[in-house]
Short mmCIF file of C-alpha atoms and ligand atoms in Angstrom, two decimals:
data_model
loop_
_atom_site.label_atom_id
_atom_site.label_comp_id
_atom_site.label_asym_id
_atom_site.label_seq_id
_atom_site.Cartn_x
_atom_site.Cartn_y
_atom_site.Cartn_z
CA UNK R 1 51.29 101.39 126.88
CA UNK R 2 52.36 104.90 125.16
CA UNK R 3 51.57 105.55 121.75
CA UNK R 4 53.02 108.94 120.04
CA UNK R 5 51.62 109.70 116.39
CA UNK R 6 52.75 112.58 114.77
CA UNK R 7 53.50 114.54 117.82
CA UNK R 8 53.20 118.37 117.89
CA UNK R 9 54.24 120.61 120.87
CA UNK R 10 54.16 124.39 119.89
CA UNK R 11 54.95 126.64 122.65
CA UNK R 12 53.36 130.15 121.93
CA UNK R 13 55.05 133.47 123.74
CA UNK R 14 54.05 137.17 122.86
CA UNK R 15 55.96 136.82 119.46
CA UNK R 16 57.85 133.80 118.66
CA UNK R 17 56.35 130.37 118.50
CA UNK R 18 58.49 127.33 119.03
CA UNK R 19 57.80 124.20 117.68
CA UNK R 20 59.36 122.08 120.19
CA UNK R 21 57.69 118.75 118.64
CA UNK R 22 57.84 118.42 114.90
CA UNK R 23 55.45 115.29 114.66
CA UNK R 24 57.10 113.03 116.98
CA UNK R 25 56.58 109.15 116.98
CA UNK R 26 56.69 106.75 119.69
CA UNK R 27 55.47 103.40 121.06
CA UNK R 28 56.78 102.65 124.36
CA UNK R 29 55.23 98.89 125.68
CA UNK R 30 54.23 98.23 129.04
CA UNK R 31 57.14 97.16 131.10
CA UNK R 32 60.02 98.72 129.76
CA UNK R 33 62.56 100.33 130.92
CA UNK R 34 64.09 102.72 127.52
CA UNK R 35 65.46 106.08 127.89
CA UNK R 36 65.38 109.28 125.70
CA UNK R 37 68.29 111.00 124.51
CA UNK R 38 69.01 113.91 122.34
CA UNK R 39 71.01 116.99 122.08
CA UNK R 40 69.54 120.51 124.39
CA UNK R 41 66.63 121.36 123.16
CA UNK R 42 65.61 118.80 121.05
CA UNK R 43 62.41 118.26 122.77
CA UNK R 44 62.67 115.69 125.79
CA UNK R 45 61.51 117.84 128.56
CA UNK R 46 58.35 118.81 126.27
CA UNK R 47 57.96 115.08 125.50
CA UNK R 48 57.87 113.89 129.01
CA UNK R 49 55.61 116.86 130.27
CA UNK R 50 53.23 115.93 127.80
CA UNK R 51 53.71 112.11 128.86
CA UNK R 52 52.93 113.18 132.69
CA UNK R 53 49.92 115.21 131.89
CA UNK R 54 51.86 118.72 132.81
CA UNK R 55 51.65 120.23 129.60
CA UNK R 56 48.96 119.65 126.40
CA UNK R 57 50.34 118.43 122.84
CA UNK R 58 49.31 120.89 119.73
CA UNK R 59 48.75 118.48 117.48
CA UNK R 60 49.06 114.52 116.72
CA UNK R 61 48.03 111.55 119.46
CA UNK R 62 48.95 110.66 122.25
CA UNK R 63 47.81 107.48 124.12
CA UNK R 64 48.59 106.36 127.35
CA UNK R 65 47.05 103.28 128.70
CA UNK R 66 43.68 103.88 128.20
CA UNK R 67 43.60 107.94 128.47
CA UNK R 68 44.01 109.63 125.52
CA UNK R 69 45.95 113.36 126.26
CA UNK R 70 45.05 115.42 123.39
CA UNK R 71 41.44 114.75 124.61
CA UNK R 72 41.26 114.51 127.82
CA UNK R 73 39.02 116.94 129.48
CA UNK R 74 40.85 119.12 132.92
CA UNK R 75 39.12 116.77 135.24
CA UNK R 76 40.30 113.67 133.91
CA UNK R 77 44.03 115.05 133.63
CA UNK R 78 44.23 115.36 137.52
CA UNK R 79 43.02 111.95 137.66
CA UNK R 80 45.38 110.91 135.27
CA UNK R 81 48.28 112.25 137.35
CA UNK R 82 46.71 110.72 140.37
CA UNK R 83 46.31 107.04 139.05
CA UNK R 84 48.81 106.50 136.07
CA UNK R 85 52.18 108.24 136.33
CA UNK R 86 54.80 109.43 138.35
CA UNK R 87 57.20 111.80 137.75
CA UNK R 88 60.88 112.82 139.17
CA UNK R 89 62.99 115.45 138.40
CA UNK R 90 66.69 116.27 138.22
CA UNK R 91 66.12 119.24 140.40
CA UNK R 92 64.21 117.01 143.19
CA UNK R 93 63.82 119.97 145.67
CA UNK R 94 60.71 121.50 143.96
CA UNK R 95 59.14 118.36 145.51
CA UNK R 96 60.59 117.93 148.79
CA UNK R 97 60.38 120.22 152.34
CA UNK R 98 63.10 120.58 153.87
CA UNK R 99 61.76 121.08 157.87
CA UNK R 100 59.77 117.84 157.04
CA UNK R 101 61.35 114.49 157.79
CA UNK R 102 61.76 111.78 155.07
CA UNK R 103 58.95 109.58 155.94
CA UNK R 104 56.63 112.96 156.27
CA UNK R 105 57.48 114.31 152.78
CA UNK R 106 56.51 110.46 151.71
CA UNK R 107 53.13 110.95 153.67
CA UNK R 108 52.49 114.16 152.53
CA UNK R 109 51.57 113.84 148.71
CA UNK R 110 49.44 110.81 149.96
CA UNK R 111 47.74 112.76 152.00
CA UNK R 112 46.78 115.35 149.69
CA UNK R 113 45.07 113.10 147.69
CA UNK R 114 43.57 111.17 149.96
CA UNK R 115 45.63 107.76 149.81
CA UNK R 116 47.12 108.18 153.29
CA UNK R 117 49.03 105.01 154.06
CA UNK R 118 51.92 105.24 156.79
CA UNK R 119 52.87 101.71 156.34
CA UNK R 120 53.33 101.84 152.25
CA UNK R 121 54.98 105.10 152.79
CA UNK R 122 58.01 103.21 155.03
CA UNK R 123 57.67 100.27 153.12
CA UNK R 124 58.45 102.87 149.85
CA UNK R 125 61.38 104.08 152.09
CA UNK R 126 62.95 100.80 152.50
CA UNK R 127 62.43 99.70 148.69
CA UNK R 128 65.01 103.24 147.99
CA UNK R 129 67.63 102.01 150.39
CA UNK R 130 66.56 104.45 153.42
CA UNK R 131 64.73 102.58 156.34
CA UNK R 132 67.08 104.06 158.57
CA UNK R 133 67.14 107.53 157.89
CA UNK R 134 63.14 108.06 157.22
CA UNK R 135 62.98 109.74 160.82
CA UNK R 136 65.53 112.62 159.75
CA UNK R 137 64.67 115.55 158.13
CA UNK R 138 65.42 116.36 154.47
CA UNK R 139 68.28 119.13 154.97
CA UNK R 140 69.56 116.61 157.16
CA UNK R 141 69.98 114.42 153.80
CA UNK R 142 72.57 114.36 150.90
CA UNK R 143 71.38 115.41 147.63
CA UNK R 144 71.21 111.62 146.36
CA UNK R 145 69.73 110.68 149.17
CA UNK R 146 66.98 113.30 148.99
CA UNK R 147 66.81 112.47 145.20
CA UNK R 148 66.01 108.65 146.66
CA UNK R 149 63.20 110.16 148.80
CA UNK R 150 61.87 111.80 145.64
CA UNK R 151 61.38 108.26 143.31
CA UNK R 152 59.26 107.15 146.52
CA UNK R 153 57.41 110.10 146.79
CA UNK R 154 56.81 109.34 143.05
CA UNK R 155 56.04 106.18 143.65
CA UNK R 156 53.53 107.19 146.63
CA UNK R 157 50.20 106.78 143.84
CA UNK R 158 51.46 103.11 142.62
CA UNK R 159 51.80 104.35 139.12
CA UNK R 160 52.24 102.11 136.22
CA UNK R 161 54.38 104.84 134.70
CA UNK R 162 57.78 106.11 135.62
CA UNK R 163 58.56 109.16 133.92
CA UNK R 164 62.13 110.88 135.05
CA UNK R 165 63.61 113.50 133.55
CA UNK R 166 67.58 113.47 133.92
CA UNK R 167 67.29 111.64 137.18
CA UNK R 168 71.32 111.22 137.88
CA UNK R 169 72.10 114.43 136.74
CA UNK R 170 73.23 116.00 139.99
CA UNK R 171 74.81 113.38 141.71
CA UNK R 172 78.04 111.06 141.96
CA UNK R 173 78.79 108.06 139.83
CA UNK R 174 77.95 106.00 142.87
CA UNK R 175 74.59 107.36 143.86
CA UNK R 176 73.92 107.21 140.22
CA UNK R 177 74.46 103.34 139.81
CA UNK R 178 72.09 102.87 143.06
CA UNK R 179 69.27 105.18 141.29
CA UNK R 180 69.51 102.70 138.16
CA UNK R 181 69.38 99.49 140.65
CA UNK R 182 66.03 101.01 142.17
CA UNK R 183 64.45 101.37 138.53
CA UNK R 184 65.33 98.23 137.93
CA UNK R 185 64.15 96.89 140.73
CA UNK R 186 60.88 98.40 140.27
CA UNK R 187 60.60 97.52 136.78
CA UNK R 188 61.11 94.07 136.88
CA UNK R 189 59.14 92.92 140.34
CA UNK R 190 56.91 95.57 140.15
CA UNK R 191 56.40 95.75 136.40
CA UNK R 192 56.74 99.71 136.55
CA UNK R 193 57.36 100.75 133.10
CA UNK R 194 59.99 102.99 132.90
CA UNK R 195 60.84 106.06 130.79
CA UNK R 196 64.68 108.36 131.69
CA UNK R 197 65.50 111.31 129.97
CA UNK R 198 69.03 111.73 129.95
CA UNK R 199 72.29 113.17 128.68
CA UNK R 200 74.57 110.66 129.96
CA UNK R 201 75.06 107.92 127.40
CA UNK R 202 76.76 105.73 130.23
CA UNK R 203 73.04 105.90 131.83
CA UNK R 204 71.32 105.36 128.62
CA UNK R 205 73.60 102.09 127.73
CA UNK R 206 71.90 100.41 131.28
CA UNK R 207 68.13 100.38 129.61
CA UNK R 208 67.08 98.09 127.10
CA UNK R 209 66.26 100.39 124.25
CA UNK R 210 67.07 104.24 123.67
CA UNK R 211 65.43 106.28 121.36
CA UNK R 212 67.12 109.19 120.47
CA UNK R 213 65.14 113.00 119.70
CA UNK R 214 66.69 115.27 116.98
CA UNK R 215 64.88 118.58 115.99
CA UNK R 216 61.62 117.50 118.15
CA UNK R 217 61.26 113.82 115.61
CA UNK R 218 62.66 110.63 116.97
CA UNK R 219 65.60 109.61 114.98
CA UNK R 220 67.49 106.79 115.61
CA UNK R 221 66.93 103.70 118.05
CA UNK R 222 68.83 101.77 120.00
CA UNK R 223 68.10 97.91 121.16
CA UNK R 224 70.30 96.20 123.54
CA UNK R 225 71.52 93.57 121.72
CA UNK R 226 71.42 90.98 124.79
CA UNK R 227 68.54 91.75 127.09
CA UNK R 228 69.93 89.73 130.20
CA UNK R 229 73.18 91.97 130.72
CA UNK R 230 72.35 94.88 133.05
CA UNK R 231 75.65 95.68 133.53
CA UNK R 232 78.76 96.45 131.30
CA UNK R 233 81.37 97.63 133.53
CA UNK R 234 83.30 100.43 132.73
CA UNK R 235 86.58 99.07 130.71
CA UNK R 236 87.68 102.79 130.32
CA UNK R 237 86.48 102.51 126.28
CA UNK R 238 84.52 106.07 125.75
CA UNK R 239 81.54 107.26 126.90
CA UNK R 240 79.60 107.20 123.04
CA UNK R 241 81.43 103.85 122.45
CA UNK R 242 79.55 102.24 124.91
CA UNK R 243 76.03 102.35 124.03
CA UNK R 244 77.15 101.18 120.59
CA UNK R 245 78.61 98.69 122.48
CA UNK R 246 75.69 96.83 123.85
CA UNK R 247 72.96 98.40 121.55
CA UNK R 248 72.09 97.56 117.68
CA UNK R 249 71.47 101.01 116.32
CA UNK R 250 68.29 101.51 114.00
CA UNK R 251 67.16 103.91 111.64
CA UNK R 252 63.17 104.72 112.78
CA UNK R 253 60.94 104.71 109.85
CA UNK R 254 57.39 106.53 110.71
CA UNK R 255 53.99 104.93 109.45
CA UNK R 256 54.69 106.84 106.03
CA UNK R 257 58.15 105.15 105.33
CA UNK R 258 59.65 108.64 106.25
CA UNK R 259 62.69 108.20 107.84
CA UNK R 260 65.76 110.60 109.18
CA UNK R 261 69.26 110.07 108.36
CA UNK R 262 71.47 111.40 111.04
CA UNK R 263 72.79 114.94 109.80
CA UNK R 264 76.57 113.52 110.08
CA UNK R 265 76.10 111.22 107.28
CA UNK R 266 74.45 113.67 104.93
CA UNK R 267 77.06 115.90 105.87
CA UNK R 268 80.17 113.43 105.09
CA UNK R 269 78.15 112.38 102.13
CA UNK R 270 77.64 115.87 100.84
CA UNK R 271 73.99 115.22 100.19
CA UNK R 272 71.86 118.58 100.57
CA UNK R 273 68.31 118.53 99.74
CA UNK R 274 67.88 115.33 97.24
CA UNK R 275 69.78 111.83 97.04
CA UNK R 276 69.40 109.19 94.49
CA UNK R 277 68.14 106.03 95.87
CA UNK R 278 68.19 102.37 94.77
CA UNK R 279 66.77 99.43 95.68
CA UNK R 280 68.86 96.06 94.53
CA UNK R 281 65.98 93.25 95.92
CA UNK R 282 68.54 93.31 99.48
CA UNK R 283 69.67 96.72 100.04
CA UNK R 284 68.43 100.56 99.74
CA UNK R 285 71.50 102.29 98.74
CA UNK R 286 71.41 106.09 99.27
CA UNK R 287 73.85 107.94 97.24
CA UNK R 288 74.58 112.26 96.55
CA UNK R 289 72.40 112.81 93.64
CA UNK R 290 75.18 112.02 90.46
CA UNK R 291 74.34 114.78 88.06
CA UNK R 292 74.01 117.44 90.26
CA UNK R 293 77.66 116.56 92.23
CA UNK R 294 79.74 115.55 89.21
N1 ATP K 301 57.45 126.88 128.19
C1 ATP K 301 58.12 127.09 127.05
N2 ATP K 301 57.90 128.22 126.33
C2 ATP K 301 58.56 128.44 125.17
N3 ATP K 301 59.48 127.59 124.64
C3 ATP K 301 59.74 126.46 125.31
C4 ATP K 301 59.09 126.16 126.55
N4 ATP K 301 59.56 124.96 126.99
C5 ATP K 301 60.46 124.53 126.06
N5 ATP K 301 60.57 125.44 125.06
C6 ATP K 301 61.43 125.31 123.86
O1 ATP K 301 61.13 124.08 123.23
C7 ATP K 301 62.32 123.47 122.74
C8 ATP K 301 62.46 122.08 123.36
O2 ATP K 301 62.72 122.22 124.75
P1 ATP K 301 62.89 121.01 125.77
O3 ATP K 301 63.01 121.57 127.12
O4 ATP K 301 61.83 120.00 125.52
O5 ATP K 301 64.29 120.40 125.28
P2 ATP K 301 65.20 119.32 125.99
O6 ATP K 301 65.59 118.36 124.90
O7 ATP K 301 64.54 118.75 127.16
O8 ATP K 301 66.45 120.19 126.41
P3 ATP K 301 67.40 120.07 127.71
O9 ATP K 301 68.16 118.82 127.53
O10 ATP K 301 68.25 121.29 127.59
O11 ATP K 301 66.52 120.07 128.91
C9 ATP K 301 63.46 124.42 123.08
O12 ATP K 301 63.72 125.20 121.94
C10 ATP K 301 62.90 125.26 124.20
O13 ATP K 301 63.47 126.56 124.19
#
């Protein structure tokens, strides 16, 4: 469903330039549910903007279904947005009125673009847990219950894309588990594929694969090593423990055979700017370059 190539996001401000992507590579199929993780300011946000058609790549491709972003002319963007994806945010009350009640800030976004539909707009309501409440207004809500109204408002288009951008991040442990029940939910009868960016390696170790972002290029991967478990439990073993736990970590090799080694290893290795590398018919072996060290 989403193909990344080469990636390149530069943000341009009177004098600096940021390159928040550095040639970023991605395939995402349809019908997963992965997440994204990577330090502050490794380049998530920018990733997932350019995956919901808020903000244009620099450089590279990006595919999505059949619309290609780089491309795509102004027109086609909106209908992009309208058709494909939907998008929640940490911060949900950018989306959300306050005066309005539940069910009205569901109807709303359908009504501006002209897919009014009062009875998908409950039945959206019920799917997040909140057929009784859709008659009260939002301030009348708590924040993870407004945060529930926001993934059906997102969900108001029937998009085949998910994209949420630390969607747990400002609520309890509880409300958090229900959010991740919902994705599921919709990803598996609904076939919603779904894409989390998140610091919270407890949330990435409930999807089936997590790519992780370092310096704006993916790095390593992730792949839960038995699909069918949704849920570990917490046996009090730490938080970066876990995901090691249930995932089979990978090294993620780009279409040239470039590939990143995680900055700890080169670090407790000592290797700077060259390595010596050999191959042994099984095995690459990467080793601090011997003349230059000793
Ligand atoms: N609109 C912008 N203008 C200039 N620089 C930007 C803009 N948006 C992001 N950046 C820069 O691009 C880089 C990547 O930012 P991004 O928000 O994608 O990171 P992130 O991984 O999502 O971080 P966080 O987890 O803190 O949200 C950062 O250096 C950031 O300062």
């Amino acid at each position: 469903m989403i193909i990344c190539e080469e990636l390149v996001k530069i943000y341009k401000t009177d004098e600096i330039e940021v390159v928040a992507l550095k040639g970023l590579n991605i395939s995402i199929t349809s019908g997963e549910m992965m997440a994204i993780i990577g330090n502050s300011g490794s380049g998530k946000s920018t990733l997932l903007n350019i995956l919901g058609g808020l903000d244009r790549p620099s450089a590279g491709a990006v595919q999505v279904g059949e619309w290609n972003l780089l491309k795509i002319s102004d027109d086609d963007l909106v209908q992009y947005k309208r058709t494909t994806v939907g998008f929640i945010w940490q911060n949900n009350a950018r989306n959300l009125v306050p005066y309005l009640t539940a069910l009205e800030n569901v109807e709303m976004p359908m009504m501006l673009s002209g897919q009014y539909d009062r009875a998908y707009a409950k039945q959206l309501l019920e799917w997040v847990g909140l057929k009784e409440r859709m008659g009260n207004k939002l301030q009348q809500l708590s924040g993870g219950e407004q945060q529930r109204v926001a993934i059906a408002i997102s969900l108001s288009n029937k998009p085949t894309l998910l994209l949420a951008d630390e969607p747990t991040g400002s609520v309890d442990s509880k409300t958090s588990d229900m959010i991740m029940d919902i994705f599921r939910k919709l990803n598996r009868e609904l076939g919603v594929t779904i894409v989390i960016v998140t610091h919270d390696m407890e949330l990435a170790s409930k999807v089936d694969r997590v790519v992780a972002i370092r310096d704006g290029m993916t790095s390593t991967e992730f792949i839960k090593r038995n699909p069918n478990l949704d849920d570990l439990g917490s046996e009090g073993k730490g938080q970066s423990r876990m995901i090691q736990d249930v995932h089979e970590e990978y090294v993620v090799l780009d279409r040239a055979g470039r590939l990143q080694i995680p900055k700890a290893y080169l670090q407790a290795l000592k290797i700077d700017n060259k390595a010596s590398m050999e191959f042994d018919g099984e095995k690459i072996i990467i080793r601090p370059p011997k003349i230059l060290n000793h």
